[in-house]
Amino acid sequence: MGLISSLATFGRYCLFIKRVFSVPDRWAVYGRRTVTEISKLGIDSIPLVLIISVFIGAVITIQMQLNIASPLIPAYSVGLATRDIVLLEFANSILCLILAGKVGSNIASEIGTMRVTEQIDALEIMGINSANYLVLPKITAFVLFMPVLVVLSIATALVGGYLVALVTDLISVNRYVYGLQALFQEWYVWYGLIKSLFFAYIIASISSFYGYYAHGGALDVGRASTNAVVSSSVYILLFDVILTKLLLQ
Amino acid sequence: MIEIRNLKKSFDGRTVLHGIDATFETGKTNLIIGQSGSGKTVLMKSLVGLIQPDSGEILFDGRNLPTMTSEQISDLRKEIGMLFQGSALFDSETVLGNVLFPLMMFTDKSHEEQMERALFCLERVKLTGAEKKYPSEISGGMQKRVAIARAIALNPRYLFCDEPNSGLDPRTSIVIDELLSDITHEYGITTVINTHDMNSVLGIGENIIFIKDGYREWVGDMTQIYNTGNEALNDFVFATRLFKQVRDYVATHESRTPQR
Ligand SMILES: Nc1ncnc2c1ncn2[C@@H]1O[C@H](COP(=O)(O)OP(=O)(O)OP(=O)(O)O)[C@@H](O)[C@H]1O
Ligand SMILES: [Mg+2]
């Protein structure tokens, strides 16, 4: 039963995506909506990304110093480990899990409310492909803006570590900065950026899907938005494993 | 003119529409009436293709909706205006933005011409001055009027209204009813209104279809309703004491005054 219903849901998702990715009725309107969504989904997320990144960056640095302090390990390892954790996992996967909560619930509740108040029916009655009109700008905007968020997150997380070096005497600033530069692999940056594009697509499309098929009242919109966050998070984790296997080996 | 023939619809084995036949005439206010749960909304949503009927024909001036391709449906919908029970205004747009929306999506007119048309529609529903407000800032009756303005912006040939005056006070209801009736006659629209408001039935019902438990029970107009022999219709329309008194008054009044 569970398998059949998840297959049915997956089938519906595919049909939904097929409707989303059709040619917009009006390119000008599509462009304008995409810009609005960049501001709503992307720019509005910047403060959250900055705050979380600076703190996590600081915490990672402290943890590294406390856990690997040993005469056998070179002191610059702290900077190196901080940098690699941020590049490989924090600034894409963990960041997207957090954004799934903010952006995913925002998308699902907005589209879900439009569904239960018949605004989507009103679009359909006018002869507009509502899935395309509402969802494509969100997916485009979030996927386009995600790299910006990732780069900002990397930078602020490393600054977080730097602040720890600066204000505490756990590690010297020189060693931290030396560690950040040691044994640098450029591919790690690309790997993080590529993953984040997939995650952005997952968050925007899955949350839209749950919102679009909400039915009932305000309670159901709440449920749709919870399901959207849970589901996006699970798929982010799943694709994290798959992409890591594909990209890092 | 919209004709429906033998329209059937069931949900999970429960039949909601048992083969409805009806004709909705051009330039007239066509009413679908019936008790809550009788299938009015399902009927109306089937008419516009938001619900897929199980069988039957829906002919928009000869064009059969159930056999259309999705492109043909999109084209037909450009001739349709619809008023939803909850107004369904886009709450991220202003009043003016809502009325401009269909014009922007479907016409190649210049911005000035679009503005002119939108302002004309708002004036037609007597809402001049509220253009810059958002739907959440205006009353339910005003929202309904904005929805009417939006529905008529593209000069539709067919107008569908699902309970246009539910949740409104009797006075505002009458304003909405008269507006719909005027627009219908002025532009020769085929208007279909779903209602269980007896004031509307007796006020603007030029062609009334009474649905009971998914069957078409009665067809007629607002004058025929006073002396109908149909038991179910009588029970439904003249359910309250006030309406019973109105009927009795009309009956005695008509018998005393010579017919014109
Ligand atoms: N999507 C659906 N799935 C299952 N049953 C449905 C669905 N939509 C409507 N029904 C059923 O169809 C019947 C008719 O519903 P409908 O909404 O058409 O009533 P109505 O005449 O519009 O009532 P009201 O005046 O209260 O709006 C109801 O018994 C309802 O339970
Ligand atoms: Mg109804």
Coordinates of C-alpha atoms and ligand atoms in Angstrom, one line a residue:
Chain A
M1 CA 0.0 0.0 0.0
G2 CA 2.7 2.4 1.0
L3 CA 4.7 1.6 -2.1
I4 CA 1.8 2.1 -4.4
S5 CA 0.8 5.4 -2.9
S6 CA 4.4 6.7 -3.1
L7 CA 4.6 5.6 -6.7
A8 CA 1.3 7.4 -7.4
T9 CA 2.6 10.5 -5.7
F10 CA 5.8 10.3 -7.8
G11 CA 3.7 9.9 -10.9
R12 CA 1.7 13.0 -10.0
Y13 CA 4.9 14.9 -9.3
C14 CA 6.1 14.0 -12.8
L15 CA 2.9 15.2 -14.5
F16 CA 3.1 18.3 -12.4
I17 CA 6.7 19.0 -13.5
K18 CA 5.7 18.4 -17.1
R19 CA 3.1 21.2 -16.8
V20 CA 5.5 23.5 -15.0
F21 CA 8.2 23.2 -17.7
S22 CA 6.1 24.4 -20.6
V23 CA 6.6 27.6 -22.5
P24 CA 5.3 30.6 -20.5
D25 CA 2.3 32.4 -21.9
R26 CA 4.0 35.8 -21.6
W27 CA 7.8 36.0 -21.4
A28 CA 7.7 39.6 -20.0
V29 CA 5.4 38.5 -17.2
Y30 CA 7.6 35.4 -16.5
G31 CA 10.7 37.6 -16.3
R32 CA 9.0 40.1 -13.9
R33 CA 7.8 37.3 -11.7
T34 CA 11.2 35.7 -11.6
V35 CA 12.8 38.9 -10.4
T36 CA 10.1 39.2 -7.7
E37 CA 10.8 35.6 -6.6
I38 CA 14.6 36.2 -6.5
S39 CA 14.0 39.0 -4.1
K40 CA 11.4 37.0 -2.0
L41 CA 13.1 33.6 -1.9
G42 CA 16.8 34.6 -2.4
I43 CA 17.6 38.1 -1.1
D44 CA 15.2 37.7 1.9
S45 CA 17.2 34.6 2.9
I46 CA 20.5 36.3 3.0
P47 CA 20.3 37.5 6.7
L48 CA 19.4 33.9 7.9
V49 CA 22.3 32.5 5.8
L50 CA 24.8 35.0 7.2
I51 CA 23.8 34.5 10.9
I52 CA 23.8 30.8 10.7
S53 CA 27.1 30.6 8.8
V54 CA 29.0 32.8 11.0
F55 CA 28.0 30.9 14.1
I56 CA 28.5 27.4 12.6
G57 CA 31.9 28.5 11.2
A58 CA 32.9 29.6 14.7
V59 CA 31.7 26.4 16.3
I60 CA 33.4 24.2 13.8
T61 CA 36.7 26.0 14.5
I62 CA 36.4 25.6 18.2
Q63 CA 35.4 22.0 18.0
M64 CA 38.3 21.2 15.7
Q65 CA 40.8 22.8 18.0
L66 CA 39.4 21.0 21.1
N67 CA 39.3 17.7 19.4
I68 CA 42.4 17.4 17.3
A69 CA 44.8 19.3 19.6
S70 CA 47.7 16.9 19.6
P71 CA 51.4 17.2 19.2
L72 CA 51.2 14.8 16.3
I73 CA 48.9 16.9 14.2
P74 CA 50.1 20.2 12.7
A75 CA 48.3 23.2 14.2
Y76 CA 47.2 24.5 10.8
S77 CA 44.9 21.4 10.5
V78 CA 42.2 23.4 12.3
G79 CA 41.9 25.9 9.5
L80 CA 42.1 23.2 6.9
A81 CA 39.4 21.0 8.5
T82 CA 37.1 24.0 9.0
R83 CA 37.5 25.0 5.4
D84 CA 36.8 21.5 4.0
I85 CA 33.8 20.9 6.2
V86 CA 32.3 24.2 5.1
L87 CA 33.1 23.6 1.5
L88 CA 32.0 20.0 1.4
E89 CA 29.0 19.7 3.5
F90 CA 27.9 22.8 5.5
A91 CA 27.6 25.5 2.9
N92 CA 25.5 23.3 0.6
S93 CA 23.7 20.4 2.3
I94 CA 23.2 21.7 5.8
L95 CA 22.5 25.2 4.5
C96 CA 19.9 23.8 2.1
L97 CA 18.3 21.7 4.9
I98 CA 17.9 25.0 6.8
L99 CA 16.6 26.8 3.7
A100 CA 14.1 23.9 3.1
G101 CA 12.5 25.0 6.4
K102 CA 12.4 28.7 5.5
V103 CA 11.9 28.8 1.7
G104 CA 10.0 25.4 1.4
S105 CA 7.4 26.3 3.9
N106 CA 7.1 29.8 2.4
I107 CA 6.5 28.4 -1.1
A108 CA 4.1 25.6 0.0
S109 CA 2.0 27.9 2.2
E110 CA 1.8 30.6 -0.5
I111 CA 0.7 28.2 -3.3
G112 CA -1.5 26.1 -0.9
T113 CA -3.3 29.3 0.2
M114 CA -3.9 30.2 -3.4
R115 CA -5.3 26.7 -4.0
V116 CA -7.8 26.6 -1.1
T117 CA -9.0 30.2 -1.8
E118 CA -9.6 29.1 -5.4
Q119 CA -7.0 31.6 -6.8
I120 CA -5.5 28.7 -8.8
D121 CA -8.9 27.8 -10.2
A122 CA -9.3 31.5 -11.1
L123 CA -6.1 31.3 -13.1
E124 CA -7.1 28.1 -14.8
I125 CA -10.5 29.6 -15.8
M126 CA -8.7 32.4 -17.5
G127 CA -6.9 29.8 -19.6
I128 CA -3.6 30.2 -17.9
N129 CA -1.4 27.2 -17.1
S130 CA -1.3 27.9 -13.4
A131 CA 1.5 25.4 -12.6
N132 CA 3.7 27.1 -15.2
Y133 CA 2.7 30.6 -14.2
L134 CA 3.2 30.2 -10.4
V135 CA 6.0 27.6 -10.1
L136 CA 8.4 28.1 -13.0
P137 CA 9.5 31.6 -11.8
K138 CA 10.1 30.2 -8.3
I139 CA 12.2 27.3 -9.5
T140 CA 14.2 29.5 -11.9
A141 CA 14.7 32.2 -9.3
F142 CA 15.8 29.9 -6.5
V143 CA 18.2 27.8 -8.7
L144 CA 19.7 31.0 -10.1
F145 CA 20.2 32.6 -6.7
M146 CA 21.4 29.5 -4.8
P147 CA 25.1 29.8 -5.8
V148 CA 25.1 33.4 -4.4
L149 CA 23.8 32.1 -1.1
V150 CA 26.4 29.3 -1.0
V151 CA 29.3 31.6 -1.7
L152 CA 28.1 34.0 1.0
S153 CA 27.7 31.1 3.4
I154 CA 31.2 29.9 2.7
A155 CA 32.7 33.3 3.2
T156 CA 30.9 34.1 6.4
A157 CA 31.5 30.7 7.9
L158 CA 35.3 31.1 7.4
V159 CA 35.0 34.6 8.9
G160 CA 33.3 33.0 11.9
G161 CA 36.3 30.8 12.3
Y162 CA 38.6 33.8 11.9
L163 CA 36.8 35.7 14.6
V164 CA 37.3 32.8 17.0
A165 CA 41.0 32.9 16.2
L166 CA 41.0 36.6 16.7
V167 CA 39.2 36.9 20.0
T168 CA 40.1 33.7 21.8
D169 CA 43.6 32.2 22.3
L170 CA 42.5 28.8 21.1
I171 CA 44.4 29.2 17.9
S172 CA 46.5 31.9 16.4
V173 CA 45.2 33.9 13.5
N174 CA 48.3 33.1 11.4
R175 CA 47.9 29.4 11.8
Y176 CA 44.2 29.5 11.1
V177 CA 44.7 31.6 7.9
Y178 CA 47.6 29.4 6.8
G179 CA 45.3 26.3 7.3
L180 CA 42.6 27.8 5.2
Q181 CA 45.0 28.0 2.3
A182 CA 46.8 24.7 2.8
L183 CA 46.2 21.8 0.4
F184 CA 43.3 23.7 -1.3
Q185 CA 41.3 21.7 -3.8
E186 CA 39.3 23.9 -6.2
W187 CA 37.0 21.1 -7.1
Y188 CA 35.5 21.1 -3.7
V189 CA 34.0 24.5 -4.4
W190 CA 32.5 23.3 -7.6
Y191 CA 31.3 20.2 -6.0
G192 CA 29.4 22.3 -3.4
L193 CA 27.9 24.6 -6.0
I194 CA 26.7 21.7 -8.2
K195 CA 25.1 20.0 -5.2
S196 CA 23.4 23.2 -4.2
L197 CA 21.8 23.6 -7.6
F198 CA 20.1 20.2 -7.2
F199 CA 19.0 21.0 -3.7
A200 CA 17.5 24.3 -4.8
Y201 CA 15.6 22.6 -7.5
I202 CA 14.4 19.9 -5.0
I203 CA 13.2 22.5 -2.4
A204 CA 11.4 24.7 -4.9
S205 CA 9.7 22.0 -7.0
I206 CA 8.7 19.7 -4.1
S207 CA 7.4 22.5 -2.0
S208 CA 5.4 23.8 -4.9
F209 CA 4.0 20.4 -5.6
Y210 CA 2.7 20.0 -2.0
G211 CA 1.2 23.4 -2.0
Y212 CA -0.4 23.0 -5.5
Y213 CA -2.2 19.8 -4.4
A214 CA -3.3 21.1 -1.0
H215 CA -7.1 20.8 -0.6
G216 CA -9.4 21.8 2.2
G217 CA -8.8 24.7 4.5
A218 CA -6.1 26.5 6.5
L219 CA -5.3 23.4 8.4
D220 CA -4.5 21.5 5.2
V221 CA -2.2 24.3 4.0
G222 CA -0.3 23.9 7.3
R223 CA -0.1 20.2 6.7
A224 CA 1.1 20.7 3.1
S225 CA 3.8 23.0 4.2
T226 CA 5.0 20.5 6.9
N227 CA 5.0 17.7 4.3
A228 CA 6.9 20.0 1.9
V229 CA 9.7 20.6 4.4
V230 CA 10.0 17.0 5.5
S231 CA 10.0 15.7 2.0
S232 CA 12.4 18.2 0.7
S233 CA 14.8 17.5 3.5
V234 CA 14.7 13.7 2.9
Y235 CA 15.3 14.2 -0.8
I236 CA 18.2 16.6 -0.1
L237 CA 19.8 14.0 2.1
L238 CA 19.3 11.2 -0.4
F239 CA 20.7 13.3 -3.3
D240 CA 23.6 14.3 -1.0
V241 CA 24.7 10.7 -0.9
I242 CA 24.1 10.1 -4.6
L243 CA 25.9 13.2 -5.7
T244 CA 28.8 12.8 -3.3
K245 CA 29.3 9.3 -4.7
L246 CA 29.2 10.6 -8.3
L247 CA 31.2 13.7 -7.9
L248 CA 33.9 12.9 -5.4
Q249 CA 35.0 9.5 -6.5
Chain B
M1 CA -26.2 29.4 -25.4
I2 CA -24.9 26.5 -23.4
E3 CA -26.6 23.1 -23.6
I4 CA -25.8 20.2 -21.4
R5 CA -27.0 16.7 -22.2
N6 CA -27.2 13.7 -19.9
L7 CA -24.3 14.9 -17.7
K8 CA -23.1 12.4 -15.2
K9 CA -20.5 12.5 -12.4
S10 CA -19.8 10.3 -9.5
F11 CA -17.1 10.4 -6.8
D12 CA -15.8 7.1 -5.5
G13 CA -18.9 5.2 -6.6
R14 CA -21.3 7.8 -5.2
T15 CA -23.2 9.5 -8.0
V16 CA -23.6 13.2 -7.6
L17 CA -25.0 14.1 -11.0
H18 CA -27.5 11.6 -12.5
G19 CA -27.7 12.7 -16.1
I20 CA -28.6 16.4 -16.1
D21 CA -30.1 18.0 -19.1
A22 CA -30.3 21.8 -19.3
T23 CA -30.1 24.8 -21.6
F24 CA -28.6 28.1 -20.5
E25 CA -29.8 30.9 -22.8
T26 CA -27.8 33.8 -24.2
G27 CA -28.5 37.3 -22.7
K28 CA -30.4 35.8 -19.8
T29 CA -29.6 35.2 -16.1
N30 CA -29.7 31.4 -15.8
L31 CA -30.0 30.2 -12.2
I32 CA -29.1 26.8 -10.8
I33 CA -30.8 26.3 -7.5
G34 CA -30.9 23.5 -5.0
Q35 CA -30.2 22.5 -1.5
S36 CA -26.8 22.4 0.0
G37 CA -25.1 19.2 -1.2
S38 CA -27.4 18.8 -4.2
G39 CA -24.5 19.1 -6.7
K40 CA -24.7 22.7 -7.9
T41 CA -21.0 23.4 -7.5
V42 CA -20.0 20.1 -9.1
L43 CA -22.3 20.9 -12.0
M44 CA -20.8 24.4 -12.4
K45 CA -17.2 23.2 -12.1
S46 CA -18.0 20.5 -14.7
L47 CA -19.4 23.2 -17.0
V48 CA -16.1 25.1 -17.0
G49 CA -13.9 22.0 -17.1
L50 CA -12.5 22.2 -13.6
I51 CA -14.1 18.8 -12.9
Q52 CA -14.1 16.1 -15.5
P53 CA -17.6 14.7 -16.0
D54 CA -18.0 10.9 -16.4
S55 CA -20.2 11.2 -19.4
G56 CA -22.5 13.6 -21.2
E57 CA -22.1 16.6 -23.5
I58 CA -21.5 20.3 -22.7
L59 CA -22.1 22.4 -25.8
F60 CA -20.8 26.0 -25.8
D61 CA -22.7 27.2 -28.9
G62 CA -22.2 23.8 -30.4
R63 CA -18.6 23.2 -29.2
N64 CA -18.5 20.2 -27.0
L65 CA -16.2 20.7 -24.0
P66 CA -15.5 17.1 -23.0
T67 CA -14.0 16.2 -26.4
M68 CA -11.8 19.3 -26.7
T69 CA -8.0 19.3 -26.7
S70 CA -6.3 21.3 -24.0
E71 CA -5.5 24.1 -26.5
Q72 CA -9.1 24.3 -27.5
I73 CA -10.1 24.4 -23.8
S74 CA -7.5 27.3 -23.2
D75 CA -9.0 29.2 -26.1
L76 CA -12.6 28.6 -24.9
R77 CA -11.6 29.8 -21.5
K78 CA -10.6 33.1 -22.9
E79 CA -14.4 33.6 -23.6
I80 CA -15.3 32.6 -20.0
G81 CA -15.5 34.8 -16.9
M82 CA -16.0 33.2 -13.6
L83 CA -16.9 34.5 -10.1
F84 CA -15.9 32.2 -7.3
Q85 CA -17.7 31.7 -4.1
G86 CA -14.8 33.3 -2.1
S87 CA -14.0 35.9 -4.8
A88 CA -10.6 34.3 -5.4
L89 CA -8.9 37.7 -5.9
F90 CA -5.1 37.5 -6.2
D91 CA -4.1 38.9 -2.8
S92 CA -0.6 40.0 -3.9
E93 CA -2.1 42.4 -6.4
T94 CA -4.1 45.6 -5.9
V95 CA -7.7 46.0 -7.0
L96 CA -6.5 47.6 -10.2
G97 CA -3.8 44.9 -10.6
N98 CA -6.5 42.2 -10.3
V99 CA -8.6 43.7 -13.1
L100 CA -5.6 44.5 -15.3
F101 CA -4.3 40.9 -14.9
P102 CA -6.4 39.2 -17.7
L103 CA -5.8 42.2 -19.9
M104 CA -2.1 41.9 -19.5
M105 CA -2.0 38.2 -20.0
F106 CA -4.3 38.0 -23.1
T107 CA -4.3 41.3 -25.0
D108 CA -1.7 43.0 -27.0
K109 CA -3.1 46.4 -26.3
S110 CA -0.8 49.2 -25.1
H111 CA -0.6 49.8 -21.4
E112 CA -2.8 53.0 -21.7
E113 CA -5.5 51.0 -23.4
Q114 CA -5.4 48.3 -20.8
M115 CA -5.6 50.9 -18.0
E116 CA -8.5 52.5 -19.7
R117 CA -10.4 49.2 -20.0
A118 CA -9.6 48.2 -16.4
L119 CA -10.8 51.6 -15.1
F120 CA -13.9 51.3 -17.2
C121 CA -14.7 47.9 -15.7
L122 CA -14.1 49.2 -12.1
E123 CA -16.4 52.1 -12.8
R124 CA -19.0 49.8 -14.2
V125 CA -19.1 48.0 -10.8
K126 CA -19.0 51.4 -9.0
L127 CA -15.6 51.0 -7.5
T128 CA -13.8 54.0 -8.7
G129 CA -11.4 55.3 -6.0
A130 CA -10.5 51.9 -4.6
E131 CA -7.9 51.0 -7.3
K132 CA -4.8 51.1 -5.1
K133 CA -6.3 49.1 -2.2
Y134 CA -5.4 45.4 -1.7
P135 CA -8.1 42.7 -1.5
S136 CA -7.6 42.3 2.3
E137 CA -8.3 46.0 2.8
I138 CA -11.8 46.0 1.3
S139 CA -15.1 44.5 2.4
G140 CA -16.6 41.2 1.1
G141 CA -19.1 43.0 -1.1
M142 CA -16.4 45.1 -2.7
Q143 CA -14.3 42.0 -3.3
K144 CA -17.2 40.5 -5.1
R145 CA -17.5 43.6 -7.2
V146 CA -13.8 43.5 -8.0
A147 CA -14.2 39.9 -9.0
I148 CA -17.0 40.8 -11.3
A149 CA -14.9 43.6 -12.9
R150 CA -12.1 41.1 -13.4
A151 CA -14.4 38.6 -14.9
I152 CA -15.8 41.0 -17.4
A153 CA -12.5 42.7 -18.4
L154 CA -12.1 40.6 -21.5
N155 CA -15.7 40.9 -22.6
P156 CA -16.6 37.2 -21.9
R157 CA -19.4 35.5 -23.8
Y158 CA -20.1 33.2 -20.8
L159 CA -20.2 34.3 -17.2
F160 CA -20.3 31.7 -14.3
C161 CA -21.0 32.7 -10.8
D162 CA -20.9 30.3 -7.8
E163 CA -23.0 31.7 -5.1
P164 CA -22.3 35.4 -5.8
N165 CA -24.0 36.7 -2.7
S166 CA -23.2 34.1 0.0
G167 CA -22.0 35.8 3.1
L168 CA -23.4 39.2 2.1
D169 CA -26.2 41.2 3.7
P170 CA -29.5 41.4 1.8
R171 CA -28.9 44.9 0.5
T172 CA -25.5 44.2 -0.9
S173 CA -26.8 40.9 -2.3
I174 CA -29.4 42.9 -4.3
V175 CA -26.7 45.3 -5.6
I176 CA -24.6 42.3 -6.8
D177 CA -27.7 40.6 -8.3
E178 CA -28.7 43.7 -10.2
L179 CA -25.2 44.3 -11.4
L180 CA -25.0 40.7 -12.8
S181 CA -28.4 41.1 -14.4
D182 CA -27.6 44.4 -16.0
I183 CA -24.2 43.2 -17.3
T184 CA -25.9 40.1 -18.8
H185 CA -28.5 42.1 -20.7
E186 CA -26.2 45.0 -21.6
Y187 CA -23.5 42.7 -23.3
G188 CA -25.7 39.7 -24.2
I189 CA -23.7 37.3 -22.0
T190 CA -24.8 33.8 -21.2
T191 CA -24.8 34.0 -17.4
V192 CA -25.1 31.0 -15.2
I193 CA -25.6 31.7 -11.5
N194 CA -25.5 29.1 -8.7
T195 CA -27.5 30.2 -5.7
H196 CA -29.7 29.2 -2.8
D197 CA -30.6 32.8 -2.0
M198 CA -34.4 33.2 -2.5
N199 CA -34.2 36.9 -3.1
S200 CA -32.1 36.2 -6.2
V201 CA -34.4 33.4 -7.3
L202 CA -37.4 35.6 -7.2
G203 CA -35.6 38.8 -8.3
I204 CA -33.4 37.8 -11.3
G205 CA -34.4 34.2 -12.2
E206 CA -35.1 34.3 -15.9
N207 CA -34.4 30.7 -16.4
I208 CA -34.2 28.5 -13.4
I209 CA -33.0 25.0 -13.1
F210 CA -33.8 23.2 -9.8
I211 CA -31.5 20.4 -8.9
K212 CA -32.5 17.9 -6.3
D213 CA -30.2 15.0 -5.2
G214 CA -28.3 15.2 -8.5
Y215 CA -31.5 15.1 -10.7
R216 CA -33.0 18.0 -12.6
E217 CA -36.3 18.4 -10.8
W218 CA -37.8 21.5 -12.4
V219 CA -37.2 24.2 -15.0
G220 CA -39.0 27.5 -15.3
D221 CA -38.8 31.2 -14.6
M222 CA -39.4 33.4 -11.5
T223 CA -43.1 34.0 -12.3
Q224 CA -43.9 30.3 -12.7
I225 CA -42.3 29.5 -9.4
Y226 CA -45.2 31.0 -7.4
N227 CA -47.8 28.6 -8.7
T228 CA -45.7 25.5 -9.3
G229 CA -47.2 22.2 -8.5
N230 CA -43.8 20.7 -7.8
E231 CA -43.8 19.7 -4.1
A232 CA -40.0 19.6 -3.7
L233 CA -39.5 23.0 -5.3
N234 CA -42.3 24.5 -3.1
D235 CA -40.7 23.1 0.0
F236 CA -37.3 24.5 -1.1
V237 CA -38.2 28.0 -2.2
F238 CA -41.0 28.7 0.2
A239 CA -39.2 27.2 3.2
T240 CA -39.5 30.2 5.5
R241 CA -42.6 31.8 6.8
L242 CA -41.8 35.1 5.1
F243 CA -41.6 33.5 1.7
K244 CA -44.8 31.5 2.3
Q245 CA -46.5 34.8 3.1
V246 CA -45.1 36.4 0.0
R247 CA -46.5 33.5 -2.1
D248 CA -49.9 33.7 -0.5
Y249 CA -49.9 37.4 -1.0
V250 CA -49.0 37.1 -4.7
A251 CA -51.7 34.4 -5.1
T252 CA -54.5 36.6 -3.6
H253 CA -53.2 39.7 -5.3
E254 CA -53.1 38.1 -8.7
S255 CA -56.6 36.7 -8.4
R256 CA -58.1 40.1 -7.4
T257 CA -56.3 42.3 -10.0
P258 CA -57.2 41.8 -13.6
Q259 CA -54.3 40.3 -15.6
R260 CA -52.5 42.6 -17.9
Ligands
LIG1 N1 -14.1 16.4 -5.0 C1 -15.1 15.7 -4.5 N2 -14.9 14.5 -4.1 C2 -15.9 13.7 -3.5 N3 -17.1 14.2 -3.3 C3 -17.4 15.4 -3.7 C4 -16.4 16.3 -4.3 N4 -17.0 17.5 -4.6 C5 -18.2 17.4 -4.2 N5 -18.5 16.2 -3.7 C6 -19.8 15.7 -3.2 O1 -20.8 16.1 -4.1 C7 -22.0 16.5 -3.4 C8 -22.5 17.8 -4.0 O2 -21.5 18.8 -3.6 P1 -21.7 20.3 -4.2 O3 -20.5 21.0 -3.7 O4 -21.9 20.3 -5.6 O5 -23.0 20.8 -3.4 P2 -23.7 22.2 -3.6 O6 -25.0 22.0 -4.2 O7 -22.8 23.2 -4.3 O8 -23.8 22.6 -2.1 P3 -23.6 24.1 -1.4 O9 -24.9 24.8 -1.7 O10 -23.5 23.8 0.1 O11 -22.4 24.7 -2.0 C9 -21.7 16.6 -2.0 O12 -22.3 15.5 -1.3 C10 -20.2 16.4 -1.9 O13 -19.8 15.6 -0.8
MG2 MG -21.6 24.9 -3.7

